[in-house]
PDB file of C-alpha atoms in Angstrom:
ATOM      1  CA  UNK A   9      97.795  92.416  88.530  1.00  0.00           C
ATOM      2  CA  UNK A  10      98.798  91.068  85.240  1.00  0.00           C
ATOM      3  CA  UNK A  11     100.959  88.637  86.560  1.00  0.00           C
ATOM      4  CA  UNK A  12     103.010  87.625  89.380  1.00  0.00           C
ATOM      5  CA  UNK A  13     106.193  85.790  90.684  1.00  0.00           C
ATOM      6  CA  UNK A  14     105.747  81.560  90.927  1.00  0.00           C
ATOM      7  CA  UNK A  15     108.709  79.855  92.827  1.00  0.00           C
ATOM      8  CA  UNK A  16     107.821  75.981  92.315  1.00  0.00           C
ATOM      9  CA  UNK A  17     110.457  74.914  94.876  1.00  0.00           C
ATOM     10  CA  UNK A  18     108.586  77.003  97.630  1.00  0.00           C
ATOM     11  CA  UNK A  19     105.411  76.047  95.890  1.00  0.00           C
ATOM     12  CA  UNK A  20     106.321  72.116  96.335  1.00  0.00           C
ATOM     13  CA  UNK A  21     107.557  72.750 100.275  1.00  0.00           C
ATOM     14  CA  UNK A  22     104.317  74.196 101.133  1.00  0.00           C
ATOM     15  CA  UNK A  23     101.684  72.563  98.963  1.00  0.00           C
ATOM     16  CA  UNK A  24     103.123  68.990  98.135  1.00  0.00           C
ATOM     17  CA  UNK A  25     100.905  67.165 100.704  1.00  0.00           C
ATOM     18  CA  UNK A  26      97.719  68.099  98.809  1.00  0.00           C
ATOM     19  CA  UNK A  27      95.560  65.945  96.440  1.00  0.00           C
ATOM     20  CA  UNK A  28      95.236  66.863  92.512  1.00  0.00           C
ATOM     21  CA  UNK A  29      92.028  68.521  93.615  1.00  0.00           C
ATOM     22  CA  UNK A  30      92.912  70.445  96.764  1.00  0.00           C
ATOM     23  CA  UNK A  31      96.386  72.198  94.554  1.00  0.00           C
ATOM     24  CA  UNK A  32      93.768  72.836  91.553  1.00  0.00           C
ATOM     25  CA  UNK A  33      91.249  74.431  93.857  1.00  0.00           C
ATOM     26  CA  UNK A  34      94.674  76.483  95.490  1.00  0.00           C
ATOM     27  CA  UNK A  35      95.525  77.232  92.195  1.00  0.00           C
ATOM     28  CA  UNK A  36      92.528  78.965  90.983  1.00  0.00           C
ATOM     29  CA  UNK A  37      92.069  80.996  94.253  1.00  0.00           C
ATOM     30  CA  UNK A  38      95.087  82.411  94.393  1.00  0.00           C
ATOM     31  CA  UNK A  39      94.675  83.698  90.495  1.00  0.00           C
ATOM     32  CA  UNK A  40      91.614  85.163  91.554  1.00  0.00           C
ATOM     33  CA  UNK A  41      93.647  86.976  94.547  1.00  0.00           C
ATOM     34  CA  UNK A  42      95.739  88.656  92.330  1.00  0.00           C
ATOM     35  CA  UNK A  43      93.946  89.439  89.636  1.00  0.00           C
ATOM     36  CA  UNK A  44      91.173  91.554  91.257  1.00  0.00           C
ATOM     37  CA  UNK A  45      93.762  92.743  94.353  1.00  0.00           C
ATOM     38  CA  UNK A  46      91.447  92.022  97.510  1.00  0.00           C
ATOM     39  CA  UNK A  47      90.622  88.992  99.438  1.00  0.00           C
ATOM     40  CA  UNK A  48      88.427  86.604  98.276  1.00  0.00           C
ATOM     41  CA  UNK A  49      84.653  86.918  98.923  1.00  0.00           C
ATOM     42  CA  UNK A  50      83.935  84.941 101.744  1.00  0.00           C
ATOM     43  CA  UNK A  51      80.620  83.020  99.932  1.00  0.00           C
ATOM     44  CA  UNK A  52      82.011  83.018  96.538  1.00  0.00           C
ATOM     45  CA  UNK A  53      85.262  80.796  97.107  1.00  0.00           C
ATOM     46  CA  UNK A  54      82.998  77.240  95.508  1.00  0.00           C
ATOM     47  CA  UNK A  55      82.267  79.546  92.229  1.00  0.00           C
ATOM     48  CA  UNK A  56      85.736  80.881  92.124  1.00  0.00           C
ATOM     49  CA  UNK A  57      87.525  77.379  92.210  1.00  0.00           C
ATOM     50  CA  UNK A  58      84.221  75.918  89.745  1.00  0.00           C
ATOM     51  CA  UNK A  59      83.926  73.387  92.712  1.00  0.00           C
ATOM     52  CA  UNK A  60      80.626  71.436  92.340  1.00  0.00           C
ATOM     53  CA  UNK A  61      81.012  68.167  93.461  1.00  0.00           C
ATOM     54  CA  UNK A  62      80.533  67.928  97.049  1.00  0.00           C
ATOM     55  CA  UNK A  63      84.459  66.764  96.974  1.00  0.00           C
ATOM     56  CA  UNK A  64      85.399  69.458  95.223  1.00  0.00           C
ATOM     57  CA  UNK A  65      83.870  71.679  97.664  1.00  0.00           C
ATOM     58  CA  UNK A  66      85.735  69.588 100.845  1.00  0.00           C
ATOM     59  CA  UNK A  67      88.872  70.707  98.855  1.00  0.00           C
ATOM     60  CA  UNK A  68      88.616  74.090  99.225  1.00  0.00           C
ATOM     61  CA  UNK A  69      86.974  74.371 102.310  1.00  0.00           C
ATOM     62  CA  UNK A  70      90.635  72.292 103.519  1.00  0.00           C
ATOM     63  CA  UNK A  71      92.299  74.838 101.607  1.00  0.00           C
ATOM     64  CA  UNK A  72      90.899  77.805 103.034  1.00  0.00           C
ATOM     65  CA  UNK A  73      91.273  76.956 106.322  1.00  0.00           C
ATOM     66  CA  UNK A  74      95.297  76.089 106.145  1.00  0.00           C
ATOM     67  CA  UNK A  75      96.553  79.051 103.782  1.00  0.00           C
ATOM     68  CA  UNK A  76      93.649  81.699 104.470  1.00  0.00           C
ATOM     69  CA  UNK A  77      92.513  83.711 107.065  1.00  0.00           C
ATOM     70  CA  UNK A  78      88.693  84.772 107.328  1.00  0.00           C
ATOM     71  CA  UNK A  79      88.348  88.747 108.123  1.00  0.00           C
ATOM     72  CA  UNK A  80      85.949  91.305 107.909  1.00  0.00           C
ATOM     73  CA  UNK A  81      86.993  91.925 104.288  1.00  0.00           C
ATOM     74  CA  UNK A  82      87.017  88.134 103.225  1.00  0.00           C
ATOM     75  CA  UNK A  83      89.730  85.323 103.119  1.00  0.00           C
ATOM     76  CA  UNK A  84      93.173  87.222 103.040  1.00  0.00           C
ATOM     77  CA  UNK A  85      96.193  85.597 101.932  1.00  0.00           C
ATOM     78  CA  UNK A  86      99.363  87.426 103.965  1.00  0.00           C
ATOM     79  CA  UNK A  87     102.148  86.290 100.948  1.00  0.00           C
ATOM     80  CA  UNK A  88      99.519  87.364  98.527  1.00  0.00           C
ATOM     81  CA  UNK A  89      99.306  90.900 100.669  1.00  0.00           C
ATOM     82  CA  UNK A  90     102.600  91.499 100.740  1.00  0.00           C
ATOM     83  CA  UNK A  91     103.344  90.520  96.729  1.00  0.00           C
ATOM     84  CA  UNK A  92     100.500  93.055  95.922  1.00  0.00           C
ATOM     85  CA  UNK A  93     101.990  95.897  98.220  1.00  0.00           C
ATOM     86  CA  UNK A  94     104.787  96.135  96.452  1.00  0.00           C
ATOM     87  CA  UNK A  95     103.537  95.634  93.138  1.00  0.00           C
ATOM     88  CA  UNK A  96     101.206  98.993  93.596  1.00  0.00           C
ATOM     89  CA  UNK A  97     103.982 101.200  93.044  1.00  0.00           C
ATOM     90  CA  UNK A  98     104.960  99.591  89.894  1.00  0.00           C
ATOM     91  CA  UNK A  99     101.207  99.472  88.671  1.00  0.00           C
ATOM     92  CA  UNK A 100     100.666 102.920  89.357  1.00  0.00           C
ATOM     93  CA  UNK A 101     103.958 104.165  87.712  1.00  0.00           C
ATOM     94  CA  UNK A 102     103.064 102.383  84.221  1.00  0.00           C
ATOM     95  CA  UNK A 103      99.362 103.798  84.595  1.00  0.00           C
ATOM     96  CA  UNK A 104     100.896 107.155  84.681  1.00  0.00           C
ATOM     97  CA  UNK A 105     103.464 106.711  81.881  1.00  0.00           C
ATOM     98  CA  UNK A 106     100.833 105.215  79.490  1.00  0.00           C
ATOM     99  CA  UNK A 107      98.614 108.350  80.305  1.00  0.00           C
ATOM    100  CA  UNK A 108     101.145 110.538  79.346  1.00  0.00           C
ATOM    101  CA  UNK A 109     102.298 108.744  75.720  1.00  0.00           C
ATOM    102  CA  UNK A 110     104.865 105.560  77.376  1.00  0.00           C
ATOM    103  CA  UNK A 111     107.421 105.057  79.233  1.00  0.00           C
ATOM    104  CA  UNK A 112     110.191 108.137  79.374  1.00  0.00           C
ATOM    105  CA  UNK A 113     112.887 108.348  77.140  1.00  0.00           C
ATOM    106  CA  UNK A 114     116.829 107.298  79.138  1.00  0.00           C
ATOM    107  CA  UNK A 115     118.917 109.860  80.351  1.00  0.00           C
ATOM    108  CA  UNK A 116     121.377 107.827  78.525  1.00  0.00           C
ATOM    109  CA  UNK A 117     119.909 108.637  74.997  1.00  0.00           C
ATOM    110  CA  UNK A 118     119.102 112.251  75.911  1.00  0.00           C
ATOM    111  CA  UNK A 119     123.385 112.960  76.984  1.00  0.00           C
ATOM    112  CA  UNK A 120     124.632 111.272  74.032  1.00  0.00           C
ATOM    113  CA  UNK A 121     126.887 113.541  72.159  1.00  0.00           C
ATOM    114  CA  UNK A 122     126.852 114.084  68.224  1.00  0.00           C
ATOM    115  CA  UNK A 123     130.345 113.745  66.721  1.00  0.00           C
ATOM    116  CA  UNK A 124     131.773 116.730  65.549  1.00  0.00           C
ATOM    117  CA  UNK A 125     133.600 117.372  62.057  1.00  0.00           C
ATOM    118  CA  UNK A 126     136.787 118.863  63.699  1.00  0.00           C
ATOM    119  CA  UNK A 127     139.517 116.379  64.030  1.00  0.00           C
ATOM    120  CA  UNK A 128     141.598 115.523  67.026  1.00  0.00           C
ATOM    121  CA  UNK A 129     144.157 117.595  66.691  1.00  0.00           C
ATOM    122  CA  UNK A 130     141.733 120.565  65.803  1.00  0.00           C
ATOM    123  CA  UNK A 131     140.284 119.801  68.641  1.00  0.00           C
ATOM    124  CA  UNK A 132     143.399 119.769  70.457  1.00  0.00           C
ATOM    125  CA  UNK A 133     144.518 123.366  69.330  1.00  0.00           C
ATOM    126  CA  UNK A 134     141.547 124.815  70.415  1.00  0.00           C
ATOM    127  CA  UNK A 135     141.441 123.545  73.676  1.00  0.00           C
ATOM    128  CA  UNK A 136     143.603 126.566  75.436  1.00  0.00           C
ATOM    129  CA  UNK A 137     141.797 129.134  73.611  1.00  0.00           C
ATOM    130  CA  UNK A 138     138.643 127.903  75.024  1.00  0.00           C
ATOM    131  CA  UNK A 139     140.071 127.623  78.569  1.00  0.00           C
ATOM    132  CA  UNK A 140     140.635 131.330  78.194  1.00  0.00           C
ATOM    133  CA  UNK A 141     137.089 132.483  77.817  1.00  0.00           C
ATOM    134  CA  UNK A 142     135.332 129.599  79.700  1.00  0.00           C
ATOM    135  CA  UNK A 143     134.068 126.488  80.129  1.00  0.00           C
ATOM    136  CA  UNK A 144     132.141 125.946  76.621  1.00  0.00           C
ATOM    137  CA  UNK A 145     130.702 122.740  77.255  1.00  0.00           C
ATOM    138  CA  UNK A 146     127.698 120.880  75.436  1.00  0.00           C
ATOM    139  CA  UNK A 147     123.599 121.819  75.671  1.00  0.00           C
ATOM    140  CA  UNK A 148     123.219 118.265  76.553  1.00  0.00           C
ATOM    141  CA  UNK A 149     126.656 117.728  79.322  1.00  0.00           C
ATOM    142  CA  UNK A 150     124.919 121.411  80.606  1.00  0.00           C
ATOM    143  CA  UNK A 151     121.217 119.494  80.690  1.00  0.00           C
ATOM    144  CA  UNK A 152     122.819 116.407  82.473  1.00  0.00           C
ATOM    145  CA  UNK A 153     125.088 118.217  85.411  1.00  0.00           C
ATOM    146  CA  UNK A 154     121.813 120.508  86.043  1.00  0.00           C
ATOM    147  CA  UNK A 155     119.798 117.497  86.345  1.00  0.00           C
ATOM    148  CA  UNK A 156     122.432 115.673  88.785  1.00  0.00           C
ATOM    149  CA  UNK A 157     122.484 118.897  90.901  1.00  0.00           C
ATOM    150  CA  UNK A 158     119.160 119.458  91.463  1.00  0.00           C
ATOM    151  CA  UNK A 159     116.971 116.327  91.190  1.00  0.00           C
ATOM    152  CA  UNK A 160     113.575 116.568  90.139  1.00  0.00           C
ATOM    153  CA  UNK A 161     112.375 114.894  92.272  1.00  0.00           C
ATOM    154  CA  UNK A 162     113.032 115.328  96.356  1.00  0.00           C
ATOM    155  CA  UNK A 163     114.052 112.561  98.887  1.00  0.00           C
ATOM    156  CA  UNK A 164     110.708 110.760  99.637  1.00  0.00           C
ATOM    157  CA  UNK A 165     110.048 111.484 103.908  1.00  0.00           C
ATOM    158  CA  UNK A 166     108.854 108.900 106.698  1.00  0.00           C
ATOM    159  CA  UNK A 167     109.369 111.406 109.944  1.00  0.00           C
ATOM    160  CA  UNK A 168     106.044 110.555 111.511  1.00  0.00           C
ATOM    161  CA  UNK A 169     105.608 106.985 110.530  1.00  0.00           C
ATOM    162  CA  UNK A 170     107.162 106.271 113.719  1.00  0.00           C
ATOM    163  CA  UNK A 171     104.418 107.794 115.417  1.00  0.00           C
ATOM    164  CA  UNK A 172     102.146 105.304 113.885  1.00  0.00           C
ATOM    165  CA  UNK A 173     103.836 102.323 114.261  1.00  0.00           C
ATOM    166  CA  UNK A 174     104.218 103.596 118.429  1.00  0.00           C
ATOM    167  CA  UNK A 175     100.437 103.969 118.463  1.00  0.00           C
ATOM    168  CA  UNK A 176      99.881 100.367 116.639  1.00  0.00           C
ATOM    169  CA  UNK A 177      98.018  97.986 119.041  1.00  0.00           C
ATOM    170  CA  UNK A 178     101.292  94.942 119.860  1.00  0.00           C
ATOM    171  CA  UNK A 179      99.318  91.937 118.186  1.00  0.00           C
ATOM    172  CA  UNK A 180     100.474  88.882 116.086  1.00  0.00           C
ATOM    173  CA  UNK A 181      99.659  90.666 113.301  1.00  0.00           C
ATOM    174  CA  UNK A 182     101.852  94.022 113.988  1.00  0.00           C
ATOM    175  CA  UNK A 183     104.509  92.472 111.244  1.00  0.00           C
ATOM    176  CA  UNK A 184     106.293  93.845 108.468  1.00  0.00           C
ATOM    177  CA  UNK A 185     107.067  97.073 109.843  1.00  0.00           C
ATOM    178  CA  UNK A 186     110.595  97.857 106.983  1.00  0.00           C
ATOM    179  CA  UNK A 187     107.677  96.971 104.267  1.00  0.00           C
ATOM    180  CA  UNK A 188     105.195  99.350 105.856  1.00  0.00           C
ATOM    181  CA  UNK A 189     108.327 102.232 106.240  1.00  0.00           C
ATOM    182  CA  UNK A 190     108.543 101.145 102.425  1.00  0.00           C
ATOM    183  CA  UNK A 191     104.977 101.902 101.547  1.00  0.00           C
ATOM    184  CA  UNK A 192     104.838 105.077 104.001  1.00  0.00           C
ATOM    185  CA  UNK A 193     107.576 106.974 102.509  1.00  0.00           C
ATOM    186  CA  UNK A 194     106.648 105.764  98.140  1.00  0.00           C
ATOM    187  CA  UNK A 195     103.333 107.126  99.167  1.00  0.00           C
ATOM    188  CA  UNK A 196     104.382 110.087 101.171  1.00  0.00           C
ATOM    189  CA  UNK A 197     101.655 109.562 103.870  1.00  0.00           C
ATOM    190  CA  UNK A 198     103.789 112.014 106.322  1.00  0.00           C
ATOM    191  CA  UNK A 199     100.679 114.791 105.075  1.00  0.00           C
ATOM    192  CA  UNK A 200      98.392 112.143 106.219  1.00  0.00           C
ATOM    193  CA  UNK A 201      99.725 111.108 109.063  1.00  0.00           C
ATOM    194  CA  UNK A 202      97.679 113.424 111.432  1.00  0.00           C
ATOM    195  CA  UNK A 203      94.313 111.966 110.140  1.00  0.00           C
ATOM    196  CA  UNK A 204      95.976 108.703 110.309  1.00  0.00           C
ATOM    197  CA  UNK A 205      96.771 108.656 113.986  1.00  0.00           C
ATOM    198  CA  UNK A 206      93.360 110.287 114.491  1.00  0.00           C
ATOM    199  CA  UNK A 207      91.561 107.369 113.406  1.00  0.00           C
ATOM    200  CA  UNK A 208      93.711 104.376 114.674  1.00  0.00           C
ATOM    201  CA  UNK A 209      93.299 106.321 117.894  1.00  0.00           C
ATOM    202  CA  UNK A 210      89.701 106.458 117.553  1.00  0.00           C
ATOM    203  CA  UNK A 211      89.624 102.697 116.387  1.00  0.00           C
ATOM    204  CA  UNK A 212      91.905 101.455 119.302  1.00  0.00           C
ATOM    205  CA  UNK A 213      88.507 102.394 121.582  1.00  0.00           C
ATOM    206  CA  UNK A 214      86.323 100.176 119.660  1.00  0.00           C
ATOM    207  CA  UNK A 215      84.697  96.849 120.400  1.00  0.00           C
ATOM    208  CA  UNK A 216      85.819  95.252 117.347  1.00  0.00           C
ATOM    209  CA  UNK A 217      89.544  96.493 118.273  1.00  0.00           C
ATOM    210  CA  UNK A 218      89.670  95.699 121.771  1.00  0.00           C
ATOM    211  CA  UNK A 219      88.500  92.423 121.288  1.00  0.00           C
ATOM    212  CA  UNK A 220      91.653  91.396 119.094  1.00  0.00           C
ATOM    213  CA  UNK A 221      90.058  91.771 115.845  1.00  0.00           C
ATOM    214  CA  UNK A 222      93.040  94.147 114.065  1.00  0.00           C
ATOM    215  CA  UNK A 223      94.358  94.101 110.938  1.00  0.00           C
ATOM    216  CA  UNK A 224      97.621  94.228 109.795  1.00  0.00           C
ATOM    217  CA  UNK A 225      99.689  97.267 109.548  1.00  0.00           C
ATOM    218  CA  UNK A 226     100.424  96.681 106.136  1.00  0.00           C
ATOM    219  CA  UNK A 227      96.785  96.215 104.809  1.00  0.00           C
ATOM    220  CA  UNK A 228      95.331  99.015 106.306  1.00  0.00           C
ATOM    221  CA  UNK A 229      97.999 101.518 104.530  1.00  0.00           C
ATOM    222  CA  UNK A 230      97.299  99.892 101.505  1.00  0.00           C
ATOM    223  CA  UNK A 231      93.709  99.848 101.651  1.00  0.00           C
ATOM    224  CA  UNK A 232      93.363 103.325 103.319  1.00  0.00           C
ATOM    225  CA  UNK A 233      91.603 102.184 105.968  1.00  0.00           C
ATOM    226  CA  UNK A 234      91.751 105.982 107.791  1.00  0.00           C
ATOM    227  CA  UNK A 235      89.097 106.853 104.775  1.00  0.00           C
ATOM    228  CA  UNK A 236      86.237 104.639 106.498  1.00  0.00           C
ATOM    229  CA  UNK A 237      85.042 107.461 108.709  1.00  0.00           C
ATOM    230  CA  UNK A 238      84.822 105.374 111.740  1.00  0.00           C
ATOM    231  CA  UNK A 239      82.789 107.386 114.348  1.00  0.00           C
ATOM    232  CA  UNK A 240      83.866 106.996 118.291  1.00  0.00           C
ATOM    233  CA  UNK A 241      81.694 104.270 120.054  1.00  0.00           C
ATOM    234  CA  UNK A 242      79.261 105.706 122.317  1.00  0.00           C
ATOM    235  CA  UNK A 243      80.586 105.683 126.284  1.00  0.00           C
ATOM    236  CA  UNK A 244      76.933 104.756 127.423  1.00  0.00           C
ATOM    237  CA  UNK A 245      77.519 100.992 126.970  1.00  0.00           C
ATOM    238  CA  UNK A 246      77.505  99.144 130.115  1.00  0.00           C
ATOM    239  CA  UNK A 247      80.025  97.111 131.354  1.00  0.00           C
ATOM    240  CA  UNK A 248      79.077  94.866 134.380  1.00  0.00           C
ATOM    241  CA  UNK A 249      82.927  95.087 135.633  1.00  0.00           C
ATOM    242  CA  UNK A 250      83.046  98.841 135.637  1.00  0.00           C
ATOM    243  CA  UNK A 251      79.556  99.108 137.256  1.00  0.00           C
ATOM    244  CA  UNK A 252      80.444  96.844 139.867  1.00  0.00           C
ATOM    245  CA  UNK A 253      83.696  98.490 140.788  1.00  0.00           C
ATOM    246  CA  UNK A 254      82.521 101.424 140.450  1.00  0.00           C
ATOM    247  CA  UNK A 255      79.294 100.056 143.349  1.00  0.00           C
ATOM    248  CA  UNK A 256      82.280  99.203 145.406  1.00  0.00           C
ATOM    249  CA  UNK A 257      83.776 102.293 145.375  1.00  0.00           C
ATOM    250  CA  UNK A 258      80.988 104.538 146.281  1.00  0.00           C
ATOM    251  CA  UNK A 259      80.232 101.779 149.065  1.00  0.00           C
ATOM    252  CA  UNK A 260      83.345 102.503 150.857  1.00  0.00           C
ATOM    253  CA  UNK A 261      83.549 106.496 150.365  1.00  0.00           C
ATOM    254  CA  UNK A 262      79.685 106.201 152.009  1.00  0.00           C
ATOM    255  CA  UNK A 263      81.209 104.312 155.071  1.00  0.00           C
ATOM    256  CA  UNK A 264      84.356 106.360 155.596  1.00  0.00           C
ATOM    257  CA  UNK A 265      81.623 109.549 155.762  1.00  0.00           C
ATOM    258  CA  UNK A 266      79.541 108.037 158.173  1.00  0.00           C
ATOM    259  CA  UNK A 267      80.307 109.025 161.697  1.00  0.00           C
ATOM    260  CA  UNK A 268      80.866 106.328 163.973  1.00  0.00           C
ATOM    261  CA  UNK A 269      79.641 105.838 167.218  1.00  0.00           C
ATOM    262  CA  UNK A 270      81.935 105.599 170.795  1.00  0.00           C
ATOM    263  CA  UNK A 271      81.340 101.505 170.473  1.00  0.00           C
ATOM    264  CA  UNK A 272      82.470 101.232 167.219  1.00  0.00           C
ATOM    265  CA  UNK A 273      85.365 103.110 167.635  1.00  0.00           C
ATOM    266  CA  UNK A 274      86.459 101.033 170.498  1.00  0.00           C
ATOM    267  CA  UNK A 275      85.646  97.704 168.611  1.00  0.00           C
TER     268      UNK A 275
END
């Protein structure tokens, strides 16, 4: 990202109790953030903020742990998240229109009609004589009715993100869902969604998973998480409560098949 939005009354609210140091250290994380458009390098945050003083460091380690969150992929940000979601589309759009020679010309400037030498009341005499034969209208009135009638491009489709969001572990994290709808449909994941569901199926089985360690909705669309290739965990790890109910079970099935003798049936 280029650039992004800064709101210094929301700024002030949530960062006005911190030192000269701790803001400057905030500061220069959250530029970082945005500018490379993944969470910061857990290991890396001292370099990134220049801190070298063993203050300096105390700052951001204060910092990180009130406006950061330590994952897998580093320290995410979830405002940060959320700002770069939505400015993908926008990034992607002006990629594309610089590829193909700048931005495209207006409809506006395409419709505009040339004036004609006749005068009005030329124009006016005519007027029956060309109801007669037809509707004689303009290349470019023709160009813009054609264009309003059949769009070039379709109605963007979300049918199946409801299947994903259903099959979304419920965690704290399980947020945003009208910004995920927003992402599914600009990205038109619907001829995804199949591998999708495969592998958040596949990934609701897993340690890492079923031990609360999900991300959010949101960042695994826009990190296409379904492209890691994570393989099913194997079913021969043990699990000490299984095995022992398991014991249990073929305890009792053994003493129900046992015969029992005329003295302990009458006990």
């Amino acid at each position: 990202m280029k650039f992004y939005k800064r709101f210094p009354g929301d700024i002030q609210i949530k960062t006005g109790h911190l030192t000269p140091a701790e803001f400057g250290c905030y500061d220069r994380l959250l530029d970082h953030y945005y500018a490379t458009e993944v969470p910061l390098p857990d290991g890396r945050c001292y370099g990134i903020a220049r801190a070298i003083t063993k203050a300096d460091r105390d700052a951001v380690n204060r910092v990180l742990a009130e406006f950061f969150t330590l994952t897998e992929a580093g320290w995410e940000q979830s405002r940060a998240e959320e700002v770069i979601a939505e400015a993908l589309p926008r990034i992607e759009a002006s990629k594309t229109n610089g590829k193909l020679g700048g931005r495209p010309r207006k409809v506006a400037e395409e419709t505009k009609q040339k004036p004609t030498r006749f005068s009005e009341e030329t124009k006016t005499e005519t007027q029956p004589h060309d109801l007669t034969k037809g509707s004689h209208k303009p290349e470019s009135s023709l160009r813009s009715e054609i264009s309003k009638a059949s769009p070039s491009h379709p109605a963007r489709r979300g049918e199946r993100f409801a299947e994903f969001w259903q099959a979304w572990p419920k965690n704290e994290r399980k947020q945003d869902k009208a910004k995920c709808l927003d992402h599914w449909k600009r990205n038109e994941l619907d001829q995804h969604a199949d591998t999708i569901l495969a592998d958040v199926r596949i990934k609701r089985g897993t340690t890492k998973w079923q031990e609360g360690f999900v991300e959010a909705p949101l960042v695994f669309l826009r990190g296409k998480r379904w492209e890691d290739e994570v393989e099913p965990e194997s079913c021969g790890t043990s699990n000490p409560r299984i095995e022992s109910t398991a014991a249990l079970l073929a305890e009792q099935q053994q003493h129900a098949s046992t015969p029992l003798s005329p003295e302990q049936r009458a006990a």
